[in-house]
């Protein structure tokens, strides 16, 4: 988490910083539970995401079709073995979201498809080579963007979105949500929601709390409900520089796992680039025999 890194550099010793950047980052905690919190329902307070001013991603995806994948030459260009092609997304979505009420919290998707999902957070590193890489390989990702981290270049993410990738909510300033009052939680989520909707033309359906913090608290659930996202998304694995941290003791990917990565560059990756990190992530997925599917293809949006 670049932003944390930058701000904390001023007050923390370098060693502590390094630990924070790589151990806690969007984090370590958070994971485990797939169960919805036993939150009380906030009733009819949740506004419906409007869909904003059109859906620029629509042209890039065909409903019901498997994501297209780059050809052999594209994979060879990046020195990678091609992933197995993802199967067509299930017609009956494993996760069905409701229009109102408590939002579910999940870190994986119940599926027997041999797929995993890649999510990339924050938005600090804006490496043009990564756009080139995804344009070549067409591996689906979901982007959880933080307003204060992306506002210097909203345009960077538009070609990634044009590939069919969705943009999701990750607050304005990346705070520890359980440490701030409900009203502040709400402004963090609602302002990111309105900004991303305005910038990218479609309202985020999913929310991820920074560090996974507070995900299972009724307070955060209620705050999310009031801003439009209809689910809280955690993760099972966290990509570091060359390998993943696994929550599972056997250190193996499972069908339906959600993987956390970050838009990071050489400063945060000990000299490695965003594309090197992502290539290593794909290699770890490929060697375990998984393909990458689009998370939003396994989630049914609420009925309108
Ligand atoms: Zn984050």
PDB file of N, CA, C and O and ligand atoms in Angstrom, residues 1 26 121-122 170 174, ligand 1:
ATOM      1  N   UNK A   1       0.817  -1.180   0.000  1.00  0.00           N
ATOM      2  CA  UNK A   1       0.000   0.000   0.000  1.00  0.00           C
ATOM      3  C   UNK A   1       0.843   1.219   0.000  1.00  0.00           C
ATOM      4  O   UNK A   1       1.377   1.630   0.995  1.00  0.00           O
ATOM      5  N   UNK A  26      -2.585  -4.643   2.377  1.00  0.00           N
ATOM      6  CA  UNK A  26      -4.018  -4.759   2.393  1.00  0.00           C
ATOM      7  C   UNK A  26      -4.321  -5.991   3.126  1.00  0.00           C
ATOM      8  O   UNK A  26      -5.392  -6.475   3.212  1.00  0.00           O
ATOM      9  N   UNK A 121      -5.566  -3.883  -5.781  1.00  0.00           N
ATOM     10  CA  UNK A 121      -6.055  -2.826  -4.906  1.00  0.00           C
ATOM     11  C   UNK A 121      -5.262  -1.523  -4.985  1.00  0.00           C
ATOM     12  O   UNK A 121      -4.117  -1.485  -5.415  1.00  0.00           O
ATOM     13  N   UNK A 122      -5.888  -0.505  -4.480  1.00  0.00           N
ATOM     14  CA  UNK A 122      -5.356   0.828  -4.180  1.00  0.00           C
ATOM     15  C   UNK A 122      -5.192   1.678  -5.449  1.00  0.00           C
ATOM     16  O   UNK A 122      -5.877   2.664  -5.627  1.00  0.00           O
ATOM     17  N   UNK A 170     -12.898   1.100  -2.657  1.00  0.00           N
ATOM     18  CA  UNK A 170     -11.867   0.824  -1.636  1.00  0.00           C
ATOM     19  C   UNK A 170     -11.565   2.094  -0.827  1.00  0.00           C
ATOM     20  O   UNK A 170     -10.413   2.331  -0.444  1.00  0.00           O
ATOM     21  N   UNK A 174      -8.165   5.293   2.554  1.00  0.00           N
ATOM     22  CA  UNK A 174      -7.567   4.039   3.015  1.00  0.00           C
ATOM     23  C   UNK A 174      -7.381   3.972   4.534  1.00  0.00           C
ATOM     24  O   UNK A 174      -6.309   3.594   5.038  1.00  0.00           O
TER      25      UNK A 174
HETATM   26 ZN1  LIG B   1      -5.761  -1.285   0.122  1.00  0.00          ZN
END
